[in-house]
Amino acid sequence: MNSIQTLDFLTPVCNVRQEVRARYDALTLEVSYDQLYAHVASKYSCHEMALAKHFLLPPSFFDAHVRPGVLSNTKNGKALAKRLLTLVDTLEQATALCFLAMLPYPKPLNNFLEEAAFYYRRFDMLKCKHAQMDDKMKSDRKRGGYNRHKSNRTVKRIAIFLLRSMAPEGMWKSKAHAARTISPYLCEFAKKHRLSVSKSEETWRDNLLNLMRENMRANQAFQRHCRPRGTSSAGHQHQG
């Protein structure tokens, strides 16, 4: 085979490899595509049967070279590794087919390249699926945030209503007294209506104390139904 024939033979293989490399580089991993190709060449060169029969070996590059770095250098390493595994494995198989296509074998060159293209198109479909999942998660988080905001507003209105309606005849002794009395009802209300702000009674008590300190309407509702300082329950009733 002369140099022109060799060039004609290698060009389509190189073109497919460039497609695979571009997708691998888009993953922005610490391990380069050249290392992936060297791994594939070494693995197949050591496996005489795969080399002779041109069949694909199971992917192994991710576990050997990529996973350790992902797990150690990222906050959500396990989740990211799970997502990258299939993507990198797919590109390894496409690279292996490009490598095998350059070896003498009766199978037509285009068959190898079509199979390699099948793998990198599968990579594209996986990336598209991941993008759709990410969009759904963002939408769910946004909707969840809106629901929590709406639930919080509902609970605030209920809390202010209860500060007025549940005030005992002797009035509220203190904010702590009001919070202790009302928090079980808020907790029950949230559970009954399956609000996204369901919490324990203790948490409701703390939240209600903060609400009376920071929310003007809640503070006014408490002040109108609280016992004046230094006044006993009997004394307050007598004044009334």
PDB file of C-alpha atoms in Angstrom:
ATOM      1  CA  MET A   1       0.000   0.000   0.000  1.00  0.00           C
ATOM      2  CA  ASN A   2       1.560   3.315  -1.102  1.00  0.00           C
ATOM      3  CA  SER A   3       1.437   6.522   0.905  1.00  0.00           C
ATOM      4  CA  ILE A   4      -1.604   7.911  -0.960  1.00  0.00           C
ATOM      5  CA  GLN A   5      -3.565   4.701  -0.391  1.00  0.00           C
ATOM      6  CA  THR A   6      -2.511   4.730   3.261  1.00  0.00           C
ATOM      7  CA  LEU A   7      -3.717   8.322   3.614  1.00  0.00           C
ATOM      8  CA  ASP A   8      -7.033   7.436   1.939  1.00  0.00           C
ATOM      9  CA  PHE A   9      -7.373   4.514   4.339  1.00  0.00           C
ATOM     10  CA  LEU A  10      -6.519   6.469   7.502  1.00  0.00           C
ATOM     11  CA  THR A  11      -8.515   9.645   6.812  1.00  0.00           C
ATOM     12  CA  PRO A  12     -12.003   8.215   7.570  1.00  0.00           C
ATOM     13  CA  VAL A  13     -10.640   6.512  10.714  1.00  0.00           C
ATOM     14  CA  CYS A  14      -9.081   9.782  11.878  1.00  0.00           C
ATOM     15  CA  ASN A  15     -12.310  11.628  11.166  1.00  0.00           C
ATOM     16  CA  VAL A  16     -14.296   9.259  13.369  1.00  0.00           C
ATOM     17  CA  ARG A  17     -11.641   9.431  16.070  1.00  0.00           C
ATOM     18  CA  GLN A  18     -11.934  13.217  16.019  1.00  0.00           C
ATOM     19  CA  GLU A  19     -15.674  12.888  16.595  1.00  0.00           C
ATOM     20  CA  VAL A  20     -14.988  10.640  19.585  1.00  0.00           C
ATOM     21  CA  ARG A  21     -12.232  12.908  20.932  1.00  0.00           C
ATOM     22  CA  ALA A  22     -14.470  15.990  20.728  1.00  0.00           C
ATOM     23  CA  ARG A  23     -17.111  14.272  22.836  1.00  0.00           C
ATOM     24  CA  TYR A  24     -14.567  13.040  25.348  1.00  0.00           C
ATOM     25  CA  ASP A  25     -12.973  16.488  25.667  1.00  0.00           C
ATOM     26  CA  ALA A  26     -16.424  17.976  26.333  1.00  0.00           C
ATOM     27  CA  LEU A  27     -16.566  15.938  29.549  1.00  0.00           C
ATOM     28  CA  THR A  28     -13.611  18.049  30.855  1.00  0.00           C
ATOM     29  CA  LEU A  29     -11.992  15.189  32.741  1.00  0.00           C
ATOM     30  CA  GLU A  30      -8.518  15.364  34.256  1.00  0.00           C
ATOM     31  CA  VAL A  31      -7.480  12.322  32.199  1.00  0.00           C
ATOM     32  CA  SER A  32      -6.895  13.153  28.516  1.00  0.00           C
ATOM     33  CA  TYR A  33      -8.243  11.389  25.443  1.00  0.00           C
ATOM     34  CA  ASP A  34      -4.686  10.451  24.460  1.00  0.00           C
ATOM     35  CA  GLN A  35      -4.502   8.434  27.687  1.00  0.00           C
ATOM     36  CA  LEU A  36      -7.748   6.704  26.754  1.00  0.00           C
ATOM     37  CA  TYR A  37      -6.383   5.801  23.330  1.00  0.00           C
ATOM     38  CA  ALA A  38      -3.117   4.542  24.831  1.00  0.00           C
ATOM     39  CA  HIS A  39      -5.112   2.420  27.300  1.00  0.00           C
ATOM     40  CA  VAL A  40      -7.133   0.883  24.456  1.00  0.00           C
ATOM     41  CA  ALA A  41      -4.044   0.180  22.329  1.00  0.00           C
ATOM     42  CA  SER A  42      -2.237  -1.442  25.264  1.00  0.00           C
ATOM     43  CA  LYS A  43      -5.248  -3.536  26.293  1.00  0.00           C
ATOM     44  CA  TYR A  44      -5.913  -4.933  22.831  1.00  0.00           C
ATOM     45  CA  SER A  45      -2.248  -5.490  22.067  1.00  0.00           C
ATOM     46  CA  CYS A  46      -2.040  -7.694  25.176  1.00  0.00           C
ATOM     47  CA  HIS A  47      -5.111  -9.704  24.209  1.00  0.00           C
ATOM     48  CA  GLU A  48      -4.173 -11.784  21.182  1.00  0.00           C
ATOM     49  CA  MET A  49      -7.659 -13.244  20.644  1.00  0.00           C
ATOM     50  CA  ALA A  50      -9.376  -9.834  20.597  1.00  0.00           C
ATOM     51  CA  LEU A  51      -6.663  -8.535  18.305  1.00  0.00           C
ATOM     52  CA  ALA A  52      -6.975 -11.475  15.902  1.00  0.00           C
ATOM     53  CA  LYS A  53     -10.783 -11.736  15.917  1.00  0.00           C
ATOM     54  CA  HIS A  54     -11.424  -7.997  16.200  1.00  0.00           C
ATOM     55  CA  PHE A  55     -14.017  -8.331  18.963  1.00  0.00           C
ATOM     56  CA  LEU A  56     -14.616  -5.779  21.710  1.00  0.00           C
ATOM     57  CA  LEU A  57     -13.356  -6.305  25.236  1.00  0.00           C
ATOM     58  CA  PRO A  58     -15.336  -4.984  28.236  1.00  0.00           C
ATOM     59  CA  PRO A  59     -14.585  -1.308  28.991  1.00  0.00           C
ATOM     60  CA  SER A  60     -12.019  -0.792  31.746  1.00  0.00           C
ATOM     61  CA  PHE A  61     -10.583   2.725  31.348  1.00  0.00           C
ATOM     62  CA  PHE A  62     -13.081   4.481  33.614  1.00  0.00           C
ATOM     63  CA  ASP A  63     -12.473   2.273  36.638  1.00  0.00           C
ATOM     64  CA  ALA A  64      -8.708   2.276  36.133  1.00  0.00           C
ATOM     65  CA  HIS A  65      -8.098   5.968  35.434  1.00  0.00           C
ATOM     66  CA  VAL A  66     -11.173   8.191  35.812  1.00  0.00           C
ATOM     67  CA  ARG A  67     -13.194   7.019  38.819  1.00  0.00           C
ATOM     68  CA  PRO A  68     -10.467   7.599  41.476  1.00  0.00           C
ATOM     69  CA  GLY A  69     -10.039  11.249  40.490  1.00  0.00           C
ATOM     70  CA  VAL A  70     -13.789  11.900  40.288  1.00  0.00           C
ATOM     71  CA  LEU A  71     -14.418  10.402  43.724  1.00  0.00           C
ATOM     72  CA  SER A  72     -11.600  12.345  45.391  1.00  0.00           C
ATOM     73  CA  ASN A  73     -11.940  15.761  43.746  1.00  0.00           C
ATOM     74  CA  THR A  74     -15.668  16.456  43.589  1.00  0.00           C
ATOM     75  CA  LYS A  75     -18.286  17.142  46.240  1.00  0.00           C
ATOM     76  CA  ASN A  76     -20.870  14.805  44.702  1.00  0.00           C
ATOM     77  CA  GLY A  77     -18.301  12.292  43.506  1.00  0.00           C
ATOM     78  CA  LYS A  78     -20.431   9.142  43.666  1.00  0.00           C
ATOM     79  CA  ALA A  79     -23.338  10.629  41.733  1.00  0.00           C
ATOM     80  CA  LEU A  80     -21.011  12.117  39.109  1.00  0.00           C
ATOM     81  CA  ALA A  81     -19.065   8.861  38.755  1.00  0.00           C
ATOM     82  CA  LYS A  82     -22.299   6.957  38.170  1.00  0.00           C
ATOM     83  CA  ARG A  83     -23.272   9.365  35.401  1.00  0.00           C
ATOM     84  CA  LEU A  84     -19.817   9.454  33.756  1.00  0.00           C
ATOM     85  CA  LEU A  85     -19.337   5.682  33.796  1.00  0.00           C
ATOM     86  CA  THR A  86     -21.658   4.919  30.876  1.00  0.00           C
ATOM     87  CA  LEU A  87     -20.487   7.947  28.907  1.00  0.00           C
ATOM     88  CA  VAL A  88     -16.791   7.093  29.165  1.00  0.00           C
ATOM     89  CA  ASP A  89     -17.420   3.371  28.565  1.00  0.00           C
ATOM     90  CA  THR A  90     -19.300   4.248  25.371  1.00  0.00           C
ATOM     91  CA  LEU A  91     -16.436   6.381  24.070  1.00  0.00           C
ATOM     92  CA  GLU A  92     -13.906   3.697  24.979  1.00  0.00           C
ATOM     93  CA  GLN A  93     -15.760   1.201  22.783  1.00  0.00           C
ATOM     94  CA  ALA A  94     -15.889   3.703  19.914  1.00  0.00           C
ATOM     95  CA  THR A  95     -12.139   4.275  20.308  1.00  0.00           C
ATOM     96  CA  ALA A  96     -11.500   0.519  20.360  1.00  0.00           C
ATOM     97  CA  LEU A  97     -13.344   0.130  17.048  1.00  0.00           C
ATOM     98  CA  CYS A  98     -11.224   2.891  15.532  1.00  0.00           C
ATOM     99  CA  PHE A  99      -8.105   1.101  16.757  1.00  0.00           C
ATOM    100  CA  LEU A 100      -9.243  -2.264  15.357  1.00  0.00           C
ATOM    101  CA  ALA A 101     -10.216  -0.655  12.049  1.00  0.00           C
ATOM    102  CA  MET A 102      -6.559   0.187  11.433  1.00  0.00           C
ATOM    103  CA  LEU A 103      -5.501  -3.480  11.647  1.00  0.00           C
ATOM    104  CA  PRO A 104      -5.534  -5.919   8.683  1.00  0.00           C
ATOM    105  CA  TYR A 105      -8.852  -7.814   8.641  1.00  0.00           C
ATOM    106  CA  PRO A 106     -11.244  -9.007   5.923  1.00  0.00           C
ATOM    107  CA  LYS A 107     -14.152  -7.101   7.471  1.00  0.00           C
ATOM    108  CA  PRO A 108     -14.837  -3.872   5.496  1.00  0.00           C
ATOM    109  CA  LEU A 109     -13.457  -0.704   7.040  1.00  0.00           C
ATOM    110  CA  ASN A 110     -16.849   1.006   6.884  1.00  0.00           C
ATOM    111  CA  ASN A 111     -18.328  -1.652   9.163  1.00  0.00           C
ATOM    112  CA  PHE A 112     -15.911  -0.698  11.925  1.00  0.00           C
ATOM    113  CA  LEU A 113     -16.552   2.992  11.419  1.00  0.00           C
ATOM    114  CA  GLU A 114     -20.328   2.560  11.393  1.00  0.00           C
ATOM    115  CA  GLU A 115     -20.128   0.646  14.672  1.00  0.00           C
ATOM    116  CA  ALA A 116     -17.900   3.352  16.144  1.00  0.00           C
ATOM    117  CA  ALA A 117     -20.399   5.988  14.996  1.00  0.00           C
ATOM    118  CA  PHE A 118     -23.164   3.981  16.653  1.00  0.00           C
ATOM    119  CA  TYR A 119     -21.311   4.275  19.982  1.00  0.00           C
ATOM    120  CA  TYR A 120     -20.635   7.993  19.804  1.00  0.00           C
ATOM    121  CA  ARG A 121     -24.248   8.638  18.761  1.00  0.00           C
ATOM    122  CA  ARG A 122     -25.295   6.606  21.768  1.00  0.00           C
ATOM    123  CA  PHE A 123     -23.118   8.961  23.812  1.00  0.00           C
ATOM    124  CA  ASP A 124     -25.075  11.905  22.314  1.00  0.00           C
ATOM    125  CA  MET A 125     -28.378  10.292  23.297  1.00  0.00           C
ATOM    126  CA  LEU A 126     -27.136   9.691  26.843  1.00  0.00           C
ATOM    127  CA  LYS A 127     -26.012  13.323  27.152  1.00  0.00           C
ATOM    128  CA  CYS A 128     -29.410  14.453  25.886  1.00  0.00           C
ATOM    129  CA  LYS A 129     -31.137  12.216  28.435  1.00  0.00           C
ATOM    130  CA  HIS A 130     -28.943  13.610  31.220  1.00  0.00           C
ATOM    131  CA  ALA A 131     -29.764  17.171  30.142  1.00  0.00           C
ATOM    132  CA  GLN A 132     -33.485  16.361  30.243  1.00  0.00           C
ATOM    133  CA  MET A 133     -33.101  14.869  33.728  1.00  0.00           C
ATOM    134  CA  ASP A 134     -31.231  17.989  34.884  1.00  0.00           C
ATOM    135  CA  ASP A 135     -33.946  20.249  33.471  1.00  0.00           C
ATOM    136  CA  LYS A 136     -36.614  18.211  35.261  1.00  0.00           C
ATOM    137  CA  MET A 137     -34.706  18.375  38.553  1.00  0.00           C
ATOM    138  CA  LYS A 138     -34.344  22.155  38.228  1.00  0.00           C
ATOM    139  CA  SER A 139     -38.036  22.474  37.414  1.00  0.00           C
ATOM    140  CA  ASP A 140     -38.970  20.280  40.387  1.00  0.00           C
ATOM    141  CA  ARG A 141     -36.711  22.286  42.709  1.00  0.00           C
ATOM    142  CA  LYS A 142     -38.210  25.532  41.422  1.00  0.00           C
ATOM    143  CA  ARG A 143     -41.737  24.198  41.845  1.00  0.00           C
ATOM    144  CA  GLY A 144     -40.827  22.836  45.283  1.00  0.00           C
ATOM    145  CA  GLY A 145     -39.427  26.235  46.274  1.00  0.00           C
ATOM    146  CA  TYR A 146     -42.636  27.918  45.129  1.00  0.00           C
ATOM    147  CA  ASN A 147     -44.737  25.384  47.054  1.00  0.00           C
ATOM    148  CA  ARG A 148     -42.655  25.917  50.200  1.00  0.00           C
ATOM    149  CA  HIS A 149     -43.024  29.682  49.846  1.00  0.00           C
ATOM    150  CA  LYS A 150     -46.782  29.320  49.386  1.00  0.00           C
ATOM    151  CA  SER A 151     -47.010  26.927  52.354  1.00  0.00           C
ATOM    152  CA  ASN A 152     -44.986  29.284  54.537  1.00  0.00           C
ATOM    153  CA  ARG A 153     -47.367  32.157  53.741  1.00  0.00           C
ATOM    154  CA  THR A 154     -50.349  29.938  54.590  1.00  0.00           C
ATOM    155  CA  VAL A 155     -48.823  28.880  57.915  1.00  0.00           C
ATOM    156  CA  LYS A 156     -48.006  32.490  58.824  1.00  0.00           C
ATOM    157  CA  ARG A 157     -51.616  33.504  58.243  1.00  0.00           C
ATOM    158  CA  ILE A 158     -52.843  30.570  60.350  1.00  0.00           C
ATOM    159  CA  ALA A 159     -50.346  31.400  63.116  1.00  0.00           C
ATOM    160  CA  ILE A 160     -51.507  35.027  63.262  1.00  0.00           C
ATOM    161  CA  PHE A 161     -55.141  33.900  63.341  1.00  0.00           C
ATOM    162  CA  LEU A 162     -54.391  31.478  66.200  1.00  0.00           C
ATOM    163  CA  LEU A 163     -52.552  34.173  68.178  1.00  0.00           C
ATOM    164  CA  ARG A 164     -55.856  36.011  68.237  1.00  0.00           C
ATOM    165  CA  SER A 165     -58.385  33.187  68.483  1.00  0.00           C
ATOM    166  CA  MET A 166     -56.550  30.923  70.944  1.00  0.00           C
ATOM    167  CA  ALA A 167     -55.599  33.617  73.440  1.00  0.00           C
ATOM    168  CA  PRO A 168     -56.878  32.424  76.866  1.00  0.00           C
ATOM    169  CA  GLU A 169     -59.136  34.580  79.030  1.00  0.00           C
ATOM    170  CA  GLY A 170     -56.168  35.580  81.099  1.00  0.00           C
ATOM    171  CA  MET A 171     -54.310  36.548  77.882  1.00  0.00           C
ATOM    172  CA  TRP A 172     -50.904  35.307  76.779  1.00  0.00           C
ATOM    173  CA  LYS A 173     -48.350  35.320  79.593  1.00  0.00           C
ATOM    174  CA  SER A 174     -45.427  35.594  77.165  1.00  0.00           C
ATOM    175  CA  LYS A 175     -44.369  34.826  73.622  1.00  0.00           C
ATOM    176  CA  ALA A 176     -43.028  31.497  74.834  1.00  0.00           C
ATOM    177  CA  HIS A 177     -46.454  30.713  76.327  1.00  0.00           C
ATOM    178  CA  ALA A 178     -48.157  31.523  73.008  1.00  0.00           C
ATOM    179  CA  ALA A 179     -45.632  29.511  70.997  1.00  0.00           C
ATOM    180  CA  ARG A 180     -45.966  26.473  73.292  1.00  0.00           C
ATOM    181  CA  THR A 181     -49.763  26.556  73.034  1.00  0.00           C
ATOM    182  CA  ILE A 182     -50.074  27.120  69.294  1.00  0.00           C
ATOM    183  CA  SER A 183     -47.201  24.970  67.928  1.00  0.00           C
ATOM    184  CA  PRO A 184     -49.052  21.602  68.272  1.00  0.00           C
ATOM    185  CA  TYR A 185     -51.948  22.991  66.211  1.00  0.00           C
ATOM    186  CA  LEU A 186     -49.590  24.300  63.507  1.00  0.00           C
ATOM    187  CA  CYS A 187     -47.823  20.947  63.392  1.00  0.00           C
ATOM    188  CA  GLU A 188     -51.139  19.083  63.059  1.00  0.00           C
ATOM    189  CA  PHE A 189     -52.375  21.524  60.397  1.00  0.00           C
ATOM    190  CA  ALA A 190     -49.210  21.086  58.293  1.00  0.00           C
ATOM    191  CA  LYS A 191     -49.396  17.276  58.478  1.00  0.00           C
ATOM    192  CA  LYS A 192     -53.120  17.167  57.740  1.00  0.00           C
ATOM    193  CA  HIS A 193     -52.761  19.322  54.636  1.00  0.00           C
ATOM    194  CA  ARG A 194     -49.418  17.749  53.613  1.00  0.00           C
ATOM    195  CA  LEU A 195     -47.644  21.071  53.445  1.00  0.00           C
ATOM    196  CA  SER A 196     -44.018  21.064  52.301  1.00  0.00           C
ATOM    197  CA  VAL A 197     -43.054  22.824  55.563  1.00  0.00           C
ATOM    198  CA  SER A 198     -44.061  19.994  57.924  1.00  0.00           C
ATOM    199  CA  LYS A 199     -41.823  20.082  61.011  1.00  0.00           C
ATOM    200  CA  SER A 200     -41.725  18.932  64.624  1.00  0.00           C
ATOM    201  CA  GLU A 201     -43.615  20.765  67.360  1.00  0.00           C
ATOM    202  CA  GLU A 202     -40.317  22.011  68.763  1.00  0.00           C
ATOM    203  CA  THR A 203     -39.345  23.502  65.415  1.00  0.00           C
ATOM    204  CA  TRP A 204     -42.778  25.089  65.024  1.00  0.00           C
ATOM    205  CA  ARG A 205     -42.373  26.596  68.502  1.00  0.00           C
ATOM    206  CA  ASP A 206     -39.039  28.155  67.564  1.00  0.00           C
ATOM    207  CA  ASN A 207     -40.404  29.382  64.220  1.00  0.00           C
ATOM    208  CA  LEU A 208     -43.419  30.955  65.894  1.00  0.00           C
ATOM    209  CA  LEU A 209     -41.189  32.773  68.381  1.00  0.00           C
ATOM    210  CA  ASN A 210     -39.165  34.155  65.460  1.00  0.00           C
ATOM    211  CA  LEU A 211     -42.354  35.100  63.627  1.00  0.00           C
ATOM    212  CA  MET A 212     -43.599  37.143  66.605  1.00  0.00           C
ATOM    213  CA  ARG A 213     -40.228  38.915  66.816  1.00  0.00           C
ATOM    214  CA  GLU A 214     -39.756  39.616  63.105  1.00  0.00           C
ATOM    215  CA  ASN A 215     -43.244  39.853  61.550  1.00  0.00           C
ATOM    216  CA  MET A 216     -45.131  43.055  62.348  1.00  0.00           C
ATOM    217  CA  ARG A 217     -48.608  41.539  61.991  1.00  0.00           C
ATOM    218  CA  ALA A 218     -47.745  38.556  64.174  1.00  0.00           C
ATOM    219  CA  ASN A 219     -46.215  40.826  66.810  1.00  0.00           C
ATOM    220  CA  GLN A 220     -49.300  43.081  66.780  1.00  0.00           C
ATOM    221  CA  ALA A 221     -51.604  40.066  67.163  1.00  0.00           C
ATOM    222  CA  PHE A 222     -49.590  38.928  70.171  1.00  0.00           C
ATOM    223  CA  GLN A 223     -49.390  42.392  71.760  1.00  0.00           C
ATOM    224  CA  ARG A 224     -53.176  42.858  71.551  1.00  0.00           C
ATOM    225  CA  HIS A 225     -53.761  39.607  73.395  1.00  0.00           C
ATOM    226  CA  CYS A 226     -50.874  39.514  75.860  1.00  0.00           C
ATOM    227  CA  ARG A 227     -50.996  40.286  79.567  1.00  0.00           C
ATOM    228  CA  PRO A 228     -49.393  43.627  80.503  1.00  0.00           C
ATOM    229  CA  ARG A 229     -46.132  43.159  82.386  1.00  0.00           C
ATOM    230  CA  GLY A 230     -46.511  43.003  86.142  1.00  0.00           C
ATOM    231  CA  THR A 231     -50.200  42.152  85.906  1.00  0.00           C
ATOM    232  CA  SER A 232     -51.532  38.845  87.220  1.00  0.00           C
ATOM    233  CA  SER A 233     -54.270  36.917  85.490  1.00  0.00           C
ATOM    234  CA  ALA A 234     -56.793  37.760  88.173  1.00  0.00           C
ATOM    235  CA  GLY A 235     -55.720  41.406  88.169  1.00  0.00           C
ATOM    236  CA  HIS A 236     -56.079  41.654  84.409  1.00  0.00           C
ATOM    237  CA  GLN A 237     -59.567  40.157  84.514  1.00  0.00           C
ATOM    238  CA  HIS A 238     -60.504  42.558  87.357  1.00  0.00           C
ATOM    239  CA  GLN A 239     -59.278  45.536  85.286  1.00  0.00           C
ATOM    240  CA  GLY A 240     -61.364  44.341  82.400  1.00  0.00           C
TER     241      GLY A 240
END
